[in-house]
Tab-separated table of C-alpha atoms in Angstrom:
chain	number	residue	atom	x	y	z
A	29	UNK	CA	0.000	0.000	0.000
A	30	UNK	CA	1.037	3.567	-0.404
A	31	UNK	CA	2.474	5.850	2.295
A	32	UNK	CA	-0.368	7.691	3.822
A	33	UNK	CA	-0.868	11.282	3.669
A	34	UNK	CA	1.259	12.941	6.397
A	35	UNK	CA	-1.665	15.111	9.121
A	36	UNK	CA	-0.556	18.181	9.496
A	37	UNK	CA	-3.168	19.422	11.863
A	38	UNK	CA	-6.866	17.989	13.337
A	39	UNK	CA	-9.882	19.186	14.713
A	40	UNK	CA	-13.538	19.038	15.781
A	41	UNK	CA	-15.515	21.698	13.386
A	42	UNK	CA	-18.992	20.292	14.197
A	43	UNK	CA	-20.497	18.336	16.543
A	44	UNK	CA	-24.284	17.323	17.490
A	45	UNK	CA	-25.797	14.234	19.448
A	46	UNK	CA	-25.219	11.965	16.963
A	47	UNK	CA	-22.681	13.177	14.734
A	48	UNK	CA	-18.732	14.753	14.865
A	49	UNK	CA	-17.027	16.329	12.324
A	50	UNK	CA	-13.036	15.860	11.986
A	51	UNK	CA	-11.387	18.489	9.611
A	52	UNK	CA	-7.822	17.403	8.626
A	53	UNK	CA	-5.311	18.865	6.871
A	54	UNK	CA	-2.940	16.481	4.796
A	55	UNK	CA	0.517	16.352	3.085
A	56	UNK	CA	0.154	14.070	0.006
A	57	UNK	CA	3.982	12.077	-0.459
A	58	UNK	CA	3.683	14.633	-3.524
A	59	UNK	CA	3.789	17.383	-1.629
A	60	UNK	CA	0.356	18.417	-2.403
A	61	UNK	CA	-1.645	19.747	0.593
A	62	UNK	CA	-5.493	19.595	0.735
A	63	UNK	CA	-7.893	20.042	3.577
A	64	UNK	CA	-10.354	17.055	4.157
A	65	UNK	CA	-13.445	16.607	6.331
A	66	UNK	CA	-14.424	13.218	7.666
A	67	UNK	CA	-17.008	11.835	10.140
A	68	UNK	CA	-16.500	10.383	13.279
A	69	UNK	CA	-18.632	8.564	15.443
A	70	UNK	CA	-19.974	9.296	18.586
A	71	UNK	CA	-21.512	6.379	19.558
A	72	UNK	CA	-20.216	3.827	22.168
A	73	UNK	CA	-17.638	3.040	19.361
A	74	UNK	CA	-18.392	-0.851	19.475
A	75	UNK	CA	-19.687	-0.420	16.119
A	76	UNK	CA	-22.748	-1.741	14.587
A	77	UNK	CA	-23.878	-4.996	13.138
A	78	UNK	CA	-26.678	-6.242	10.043
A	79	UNK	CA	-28.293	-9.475	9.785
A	80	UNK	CA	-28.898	-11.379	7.197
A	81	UNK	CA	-31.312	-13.572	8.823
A	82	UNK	CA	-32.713	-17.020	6.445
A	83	UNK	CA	-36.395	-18.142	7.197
A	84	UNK	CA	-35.587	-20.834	4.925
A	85	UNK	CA	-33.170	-21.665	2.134
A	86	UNK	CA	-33.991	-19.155	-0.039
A	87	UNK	CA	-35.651	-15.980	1.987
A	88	UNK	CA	-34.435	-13.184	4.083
A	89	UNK	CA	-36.061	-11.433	6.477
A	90	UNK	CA	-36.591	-7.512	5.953
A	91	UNK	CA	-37.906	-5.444	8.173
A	92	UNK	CA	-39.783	-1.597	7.453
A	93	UNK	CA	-38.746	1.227	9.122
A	94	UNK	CA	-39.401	4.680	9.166
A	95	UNK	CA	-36.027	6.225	7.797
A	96	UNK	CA	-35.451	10.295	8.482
A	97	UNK	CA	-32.690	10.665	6.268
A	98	UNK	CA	-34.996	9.503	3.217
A	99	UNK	CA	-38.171	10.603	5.082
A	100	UNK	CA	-40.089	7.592	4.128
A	101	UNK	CA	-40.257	4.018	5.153
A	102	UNK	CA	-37.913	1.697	4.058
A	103	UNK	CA	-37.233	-1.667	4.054
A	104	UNK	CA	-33.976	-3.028	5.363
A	105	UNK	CA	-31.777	-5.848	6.873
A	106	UNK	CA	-32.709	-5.518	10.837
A	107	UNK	CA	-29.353	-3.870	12.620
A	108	UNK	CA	-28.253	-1.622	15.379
A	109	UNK	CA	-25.098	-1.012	17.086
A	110	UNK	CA	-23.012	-3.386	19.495
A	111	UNK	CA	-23.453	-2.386	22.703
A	112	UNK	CA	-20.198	-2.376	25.175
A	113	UNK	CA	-18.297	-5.257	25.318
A	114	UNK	CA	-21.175	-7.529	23.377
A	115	UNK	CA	-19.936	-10.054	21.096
A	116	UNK	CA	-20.966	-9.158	17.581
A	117	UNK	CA	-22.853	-12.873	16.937
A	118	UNK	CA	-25.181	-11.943	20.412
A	119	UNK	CA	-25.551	-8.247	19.186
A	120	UNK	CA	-26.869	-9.819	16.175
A	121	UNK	CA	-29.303	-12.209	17.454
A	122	UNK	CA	-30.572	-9.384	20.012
A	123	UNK	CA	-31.418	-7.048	16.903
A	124	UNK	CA	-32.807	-9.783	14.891
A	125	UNK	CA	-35.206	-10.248	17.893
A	126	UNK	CA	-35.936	-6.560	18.483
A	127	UNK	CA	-36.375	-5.831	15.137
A	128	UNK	CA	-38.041	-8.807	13.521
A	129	UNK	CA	-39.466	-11.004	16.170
A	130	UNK	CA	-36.927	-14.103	15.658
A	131	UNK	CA	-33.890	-15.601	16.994
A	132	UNK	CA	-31.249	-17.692	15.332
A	133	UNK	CA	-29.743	-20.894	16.689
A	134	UNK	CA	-27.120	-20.520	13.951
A	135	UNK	CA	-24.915	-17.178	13.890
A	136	UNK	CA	-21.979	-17.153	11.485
A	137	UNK	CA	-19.874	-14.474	11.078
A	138	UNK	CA	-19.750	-12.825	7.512
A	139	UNK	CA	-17.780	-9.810	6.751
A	140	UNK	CA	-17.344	-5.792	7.760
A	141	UNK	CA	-18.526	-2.810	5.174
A	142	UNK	CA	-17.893	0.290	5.297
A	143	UNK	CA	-20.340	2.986	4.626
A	144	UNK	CA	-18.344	5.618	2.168
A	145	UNK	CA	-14.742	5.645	3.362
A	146	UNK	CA	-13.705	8.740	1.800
A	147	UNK	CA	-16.104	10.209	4.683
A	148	UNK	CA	-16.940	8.349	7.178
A	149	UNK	CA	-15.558	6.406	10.162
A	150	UNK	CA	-18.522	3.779	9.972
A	151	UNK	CA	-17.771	0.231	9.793
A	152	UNK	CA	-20.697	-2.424	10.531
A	153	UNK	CA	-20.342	-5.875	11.085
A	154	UNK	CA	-22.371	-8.354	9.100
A	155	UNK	CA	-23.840	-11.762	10.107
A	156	UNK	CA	-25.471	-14.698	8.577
A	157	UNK	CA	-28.705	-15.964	11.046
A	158	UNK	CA	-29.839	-19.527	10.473
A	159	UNK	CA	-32.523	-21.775	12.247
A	160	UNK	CA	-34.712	-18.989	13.080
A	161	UNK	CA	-37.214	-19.500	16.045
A	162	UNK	CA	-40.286	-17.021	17.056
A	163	UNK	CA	-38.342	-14.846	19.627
A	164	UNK	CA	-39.712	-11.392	20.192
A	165	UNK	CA	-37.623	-8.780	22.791
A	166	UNK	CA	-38.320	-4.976	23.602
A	167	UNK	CA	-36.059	-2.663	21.457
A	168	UNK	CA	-35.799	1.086	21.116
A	169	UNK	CA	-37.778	1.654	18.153
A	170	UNK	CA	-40.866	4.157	18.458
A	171	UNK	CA	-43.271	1.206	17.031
A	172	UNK	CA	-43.457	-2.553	15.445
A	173	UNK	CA	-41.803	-3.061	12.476
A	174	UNK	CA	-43.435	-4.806	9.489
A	175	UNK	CA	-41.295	-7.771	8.160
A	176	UNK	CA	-41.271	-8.871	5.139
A	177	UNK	CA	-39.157	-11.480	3.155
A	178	UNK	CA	-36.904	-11.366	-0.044
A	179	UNK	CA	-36.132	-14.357	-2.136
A	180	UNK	CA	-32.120	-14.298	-3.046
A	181	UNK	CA	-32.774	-15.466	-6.286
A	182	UNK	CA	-34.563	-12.096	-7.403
A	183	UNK	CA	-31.903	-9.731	-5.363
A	184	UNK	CA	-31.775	-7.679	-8.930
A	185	UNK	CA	-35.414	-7.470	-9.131
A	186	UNK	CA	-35.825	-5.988	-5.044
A	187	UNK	CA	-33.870	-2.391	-5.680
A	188	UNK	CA	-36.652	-2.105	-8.105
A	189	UNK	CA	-39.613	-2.034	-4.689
A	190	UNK	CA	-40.351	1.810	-4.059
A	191	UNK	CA	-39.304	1.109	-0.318
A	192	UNK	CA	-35.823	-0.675	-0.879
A	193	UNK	CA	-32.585	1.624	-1.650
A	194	UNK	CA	-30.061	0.659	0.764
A	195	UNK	CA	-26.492	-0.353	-0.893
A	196	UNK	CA	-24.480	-2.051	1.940
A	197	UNK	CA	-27.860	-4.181	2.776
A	198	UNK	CA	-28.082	-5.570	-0.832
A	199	UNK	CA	-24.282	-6.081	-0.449
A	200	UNK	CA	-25.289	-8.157	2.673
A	201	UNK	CA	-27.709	-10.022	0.705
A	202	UNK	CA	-25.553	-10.769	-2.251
A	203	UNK	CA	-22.702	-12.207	0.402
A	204	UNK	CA	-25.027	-14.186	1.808
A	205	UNK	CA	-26.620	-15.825	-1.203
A	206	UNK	CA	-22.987	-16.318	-3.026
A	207	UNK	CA	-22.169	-18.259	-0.264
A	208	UNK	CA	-25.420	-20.511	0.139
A	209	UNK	CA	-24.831	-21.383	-3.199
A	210	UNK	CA	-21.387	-22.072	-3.069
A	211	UNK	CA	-21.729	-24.455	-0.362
A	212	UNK	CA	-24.701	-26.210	-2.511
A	213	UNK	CA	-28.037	-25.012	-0.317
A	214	UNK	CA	-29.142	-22.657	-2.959
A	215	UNK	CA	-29.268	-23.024	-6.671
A	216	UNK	CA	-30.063	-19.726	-8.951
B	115	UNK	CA	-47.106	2.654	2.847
B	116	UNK	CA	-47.540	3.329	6.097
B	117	UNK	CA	-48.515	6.805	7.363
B	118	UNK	CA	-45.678	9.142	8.011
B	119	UNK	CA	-44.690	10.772	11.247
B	120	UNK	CA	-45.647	14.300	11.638
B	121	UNK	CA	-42.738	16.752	11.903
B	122	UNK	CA	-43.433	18.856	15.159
B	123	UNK	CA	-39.760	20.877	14.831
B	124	UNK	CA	-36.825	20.775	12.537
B	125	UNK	CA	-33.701	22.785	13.207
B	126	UNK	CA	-30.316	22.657	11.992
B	127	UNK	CA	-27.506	21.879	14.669
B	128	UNK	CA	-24.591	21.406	13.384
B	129	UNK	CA	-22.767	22.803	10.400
B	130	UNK	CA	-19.458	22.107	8.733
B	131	UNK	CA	-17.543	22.798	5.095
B	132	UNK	CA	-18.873	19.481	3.657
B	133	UNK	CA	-21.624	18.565	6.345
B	134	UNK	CA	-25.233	19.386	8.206
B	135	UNK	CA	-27.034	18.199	10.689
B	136	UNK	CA	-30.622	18.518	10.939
B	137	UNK	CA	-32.736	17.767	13.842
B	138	UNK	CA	-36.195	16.690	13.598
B	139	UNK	CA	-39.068	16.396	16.355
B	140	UNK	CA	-41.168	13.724	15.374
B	141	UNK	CA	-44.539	12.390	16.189
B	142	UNK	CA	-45.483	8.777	14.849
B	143	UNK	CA	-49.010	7.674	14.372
B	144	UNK	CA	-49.223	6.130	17.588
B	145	UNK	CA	-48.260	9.051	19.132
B	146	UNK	CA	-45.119	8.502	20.401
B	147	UNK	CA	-42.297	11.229	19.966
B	148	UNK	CA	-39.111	10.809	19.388
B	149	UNK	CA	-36.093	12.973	18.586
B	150	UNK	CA	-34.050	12.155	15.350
B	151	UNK	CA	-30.670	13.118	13.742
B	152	UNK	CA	-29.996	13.522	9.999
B	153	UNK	CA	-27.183	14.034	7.874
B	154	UNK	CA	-28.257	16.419	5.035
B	155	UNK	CA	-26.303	17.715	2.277
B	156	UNK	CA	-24.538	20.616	1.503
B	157	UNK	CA	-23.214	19.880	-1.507
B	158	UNK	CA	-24.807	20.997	-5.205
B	159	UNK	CA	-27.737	19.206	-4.326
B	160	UNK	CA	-27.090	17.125	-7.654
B	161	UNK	CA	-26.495	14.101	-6.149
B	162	UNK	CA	-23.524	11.930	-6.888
B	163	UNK	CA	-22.890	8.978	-9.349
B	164	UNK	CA	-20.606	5.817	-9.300
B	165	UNK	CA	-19.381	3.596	-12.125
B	166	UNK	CA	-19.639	-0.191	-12.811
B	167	UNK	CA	-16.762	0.024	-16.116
B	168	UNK	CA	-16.018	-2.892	-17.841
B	169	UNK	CA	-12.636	-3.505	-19.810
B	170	UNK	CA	-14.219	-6.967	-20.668
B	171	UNK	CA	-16.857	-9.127	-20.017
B	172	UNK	CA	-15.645	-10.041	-16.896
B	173	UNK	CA	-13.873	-7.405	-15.187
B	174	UNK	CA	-14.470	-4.295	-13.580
B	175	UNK	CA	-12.630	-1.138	-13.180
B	176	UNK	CA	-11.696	-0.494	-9.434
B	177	UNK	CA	-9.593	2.818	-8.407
B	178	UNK	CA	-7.153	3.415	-5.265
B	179	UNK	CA	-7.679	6.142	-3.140
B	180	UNK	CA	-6.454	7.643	0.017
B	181	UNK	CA	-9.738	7.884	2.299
B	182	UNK	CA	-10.017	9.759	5.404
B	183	UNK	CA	-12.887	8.438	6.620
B	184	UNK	CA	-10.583	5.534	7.214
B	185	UNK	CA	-7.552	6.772	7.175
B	186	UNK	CA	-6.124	4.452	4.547
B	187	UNK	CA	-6.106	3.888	0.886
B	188	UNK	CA	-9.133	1.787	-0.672
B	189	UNK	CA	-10.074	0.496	-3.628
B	190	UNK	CA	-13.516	1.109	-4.923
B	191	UNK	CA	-15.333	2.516	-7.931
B	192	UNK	CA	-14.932	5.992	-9.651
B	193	UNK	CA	-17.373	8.158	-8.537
B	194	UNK	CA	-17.749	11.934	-7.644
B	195	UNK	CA	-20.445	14.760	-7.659
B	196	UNK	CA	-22.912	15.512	-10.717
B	197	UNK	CA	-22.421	19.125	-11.314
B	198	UNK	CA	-24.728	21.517	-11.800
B	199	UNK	CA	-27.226	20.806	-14.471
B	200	UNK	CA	-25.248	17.908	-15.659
B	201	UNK	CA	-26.511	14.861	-17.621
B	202	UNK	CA	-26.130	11.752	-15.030
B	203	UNK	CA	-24.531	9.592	-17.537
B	204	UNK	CA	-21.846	11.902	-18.474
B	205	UNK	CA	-21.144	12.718	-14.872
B	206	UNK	CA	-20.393	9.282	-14.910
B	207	UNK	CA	-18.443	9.171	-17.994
B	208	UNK	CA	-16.541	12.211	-17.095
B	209	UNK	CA	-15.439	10.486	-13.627
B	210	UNK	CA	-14.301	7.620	-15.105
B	211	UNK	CA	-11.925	9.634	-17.189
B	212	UNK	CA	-10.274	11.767	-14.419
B	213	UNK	CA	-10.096	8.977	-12.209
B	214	UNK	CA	-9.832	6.277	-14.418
B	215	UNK	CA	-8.195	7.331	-17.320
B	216	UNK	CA	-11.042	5.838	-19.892
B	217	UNK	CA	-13.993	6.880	-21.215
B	218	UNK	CA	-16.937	4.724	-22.801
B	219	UNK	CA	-18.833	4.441	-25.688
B	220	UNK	CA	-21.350	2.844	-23.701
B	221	UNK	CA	-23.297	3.882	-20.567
B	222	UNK	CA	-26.388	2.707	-18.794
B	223	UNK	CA	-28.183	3.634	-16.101
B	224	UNK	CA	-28.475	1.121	-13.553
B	225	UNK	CA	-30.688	2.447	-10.231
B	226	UNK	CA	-30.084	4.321	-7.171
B	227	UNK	CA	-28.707	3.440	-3.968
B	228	UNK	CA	-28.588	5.187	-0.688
B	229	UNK	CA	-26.374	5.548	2.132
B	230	UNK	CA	-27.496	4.849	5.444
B	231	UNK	CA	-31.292	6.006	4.886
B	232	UNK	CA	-31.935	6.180	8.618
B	233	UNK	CA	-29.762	8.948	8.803
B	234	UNK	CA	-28.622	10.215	5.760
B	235	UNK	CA	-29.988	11.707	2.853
B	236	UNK	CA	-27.484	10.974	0.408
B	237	UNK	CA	-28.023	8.678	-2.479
B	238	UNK	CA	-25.909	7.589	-5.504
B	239	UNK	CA	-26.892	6.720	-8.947
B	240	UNK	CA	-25.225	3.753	-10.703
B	241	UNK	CA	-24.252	3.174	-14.094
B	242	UNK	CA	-22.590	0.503	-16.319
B	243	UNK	CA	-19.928	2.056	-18.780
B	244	UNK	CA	-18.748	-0.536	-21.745
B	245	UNK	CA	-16.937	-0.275	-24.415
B	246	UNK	CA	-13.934	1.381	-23.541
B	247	UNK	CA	-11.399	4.044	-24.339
B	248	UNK	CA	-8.235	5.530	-23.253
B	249	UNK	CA	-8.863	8.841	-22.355
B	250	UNK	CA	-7.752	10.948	-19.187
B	251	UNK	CA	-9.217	14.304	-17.894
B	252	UNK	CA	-7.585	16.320	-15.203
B	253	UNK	CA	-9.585	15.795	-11.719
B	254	UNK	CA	-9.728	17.342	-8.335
B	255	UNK	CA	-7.576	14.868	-6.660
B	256	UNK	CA	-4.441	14.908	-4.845
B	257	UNK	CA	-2.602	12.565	-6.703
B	258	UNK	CA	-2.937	10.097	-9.531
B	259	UNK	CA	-5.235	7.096	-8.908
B	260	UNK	CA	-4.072	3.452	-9.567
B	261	UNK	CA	-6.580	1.192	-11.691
B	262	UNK	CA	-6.748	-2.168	-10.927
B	263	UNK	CA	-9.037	-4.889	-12.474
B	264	UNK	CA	-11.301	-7.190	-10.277
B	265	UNK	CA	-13.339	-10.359	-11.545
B	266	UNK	CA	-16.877	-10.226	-11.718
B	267	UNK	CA	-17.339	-13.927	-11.533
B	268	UNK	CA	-15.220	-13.239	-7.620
B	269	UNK	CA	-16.762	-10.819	-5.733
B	270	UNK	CA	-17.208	-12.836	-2.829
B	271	UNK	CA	-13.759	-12.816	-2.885
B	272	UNK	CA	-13.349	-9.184	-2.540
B	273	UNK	CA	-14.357	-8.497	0.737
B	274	UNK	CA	-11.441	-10.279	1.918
B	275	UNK	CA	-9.300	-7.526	0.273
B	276	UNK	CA	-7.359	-5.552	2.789
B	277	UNK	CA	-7.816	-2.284	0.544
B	278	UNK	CA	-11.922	-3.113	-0.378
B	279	UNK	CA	-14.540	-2.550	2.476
B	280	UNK	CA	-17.599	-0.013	0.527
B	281	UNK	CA	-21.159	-1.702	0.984
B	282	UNK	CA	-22.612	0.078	-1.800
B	283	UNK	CA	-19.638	-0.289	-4.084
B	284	UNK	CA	-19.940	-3.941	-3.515
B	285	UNK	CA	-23.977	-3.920	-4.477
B	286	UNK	CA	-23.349	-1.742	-7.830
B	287	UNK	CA	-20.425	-4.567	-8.826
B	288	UNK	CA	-23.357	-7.722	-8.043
B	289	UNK	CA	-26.157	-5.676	-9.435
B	290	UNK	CA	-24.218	-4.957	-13.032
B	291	UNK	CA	-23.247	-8.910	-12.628
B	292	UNK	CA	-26.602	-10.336	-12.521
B	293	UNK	CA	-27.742	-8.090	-15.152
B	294	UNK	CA	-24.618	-9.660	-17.516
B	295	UNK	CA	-25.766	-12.871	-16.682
B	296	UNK	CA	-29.444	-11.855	-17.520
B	297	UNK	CA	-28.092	-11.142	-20.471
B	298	UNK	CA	-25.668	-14.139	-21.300
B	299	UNK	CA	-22.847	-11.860	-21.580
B	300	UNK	CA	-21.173	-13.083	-18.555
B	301	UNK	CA	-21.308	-17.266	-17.008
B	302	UNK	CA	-20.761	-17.852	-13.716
């Protein structure tokens, strides 16, 4: 890899509740200097984790939430962050039972995404749920969520639904199916 | 679709160069009220595009780039801003030419993906550039970008890249695969 940018100077410029902004200003190895602006969490800093959860061989469970950044509902993988010192395979099981009503017996560890790394700090965890059983806890949410289900073998056809948008969720989704069919369990 | 919440305050919080915060009081429908944090632009308002360009039928164009959201240097796809009153297709094309160093005689538009729609308003429109050319325009950035290829037919793969982590880039690189395979350009 290339030699990174040398930081010249840092600081806070904006910060709210949820959100921090880091201004930075970098050396390129060129010699070319540029300011850059980048997000940083404020959260516990455990990160946050999205489940791709199977109610059978070929469906996922979605769930519909109302989204402020979009304004509208949308429908997603269920997620949330980690909370301190949780293991990311129980974080993912707790969401998948705030947010959708199941648990998994079968948790297997998938991959990390990043959001837009030119940008943002944000990194989330994602998960594979298996063996679902009817498992409903309290969350944080303001009311129920709807679930719904997606069959991986029309994963082109779903960013085509009015209420479905999300990139790093249809990443998720494409992860997940690659690898049920290359281990044989799904067939396209 | 469900019935939205009713705004009862908005207010912005938090401002930066590239960033604002807007904070919204919000009632849902079964009256509960909840505070909520977005990211809004402050950009052109134009929106942004990213580019799925193939060299052949199998491979994909992917660019390095130092990013300081974390603090490394990643590969993903060109992208960048649509400027003002700009076509979104030769936003695209015009990316992939100062970041790239082609151009192409083909280009389709593909869909739109957001962010992190809880909390951000940002979304990014896709498109598939073929059929292409050498040609280089002079960008914004730093330093030169290095092109590398990756293999459509092993994307599963690329996650396990040290230098590839972008959720969305990741969905726009499935989403032009499945439609090759639609097509019979591409086999698995």
């Amino acid at each position: 890899m290339r030699q990174k940018p040398t930081v010249l100077a840092r600081a806070i410029v904006a910060t709210s509740r949820l959100f921090r902004v880091e201004e930075l200003q970098l050396r390129f190895t060129n010699g070319v200097e540029r300011t850059y602006e980048r997000l940083v969490g404020t959260g516990s800093g455990y990160g946050a984790v999205m489940v791709v959860a199977l109610i059978d061989d070929q469906h996922a469970l979605l769930v519909e939430e109302y989204c402020a950044g979009t304004d509208d509902y949308q429908l997603s993988l269920p997620k949330g962050l980690i909370e301190p010192g949780e293991d990311v395979l129980v974080a993912a099981n707790r969401e998948l039972k705030e947010e959708a009503g199941y648990g998994a017996h079968q948790l297997e560890y998938l991959t990390e995404l990043s959001l837009s790394p030119g940008y943002m700090t944000q990194k989330i965890q994602v998960v594979l749920a298996r063996d679902l059983y009817p498992k409903r806890l309290p969350g944080d949410e303001p009311e129920p969520m709807r679930v719904e289900r997606v069959n991986l073998r029309e994963l082109s056809a779903l960013v085509r639904h009015a209420q479905f948008s999300e990139g790093r969720a249809l990443a998720a989704l494409y992860l997940a199916r690659d690898l049920l069919v290359q281990r044989g369990v799904l067939v396209l």
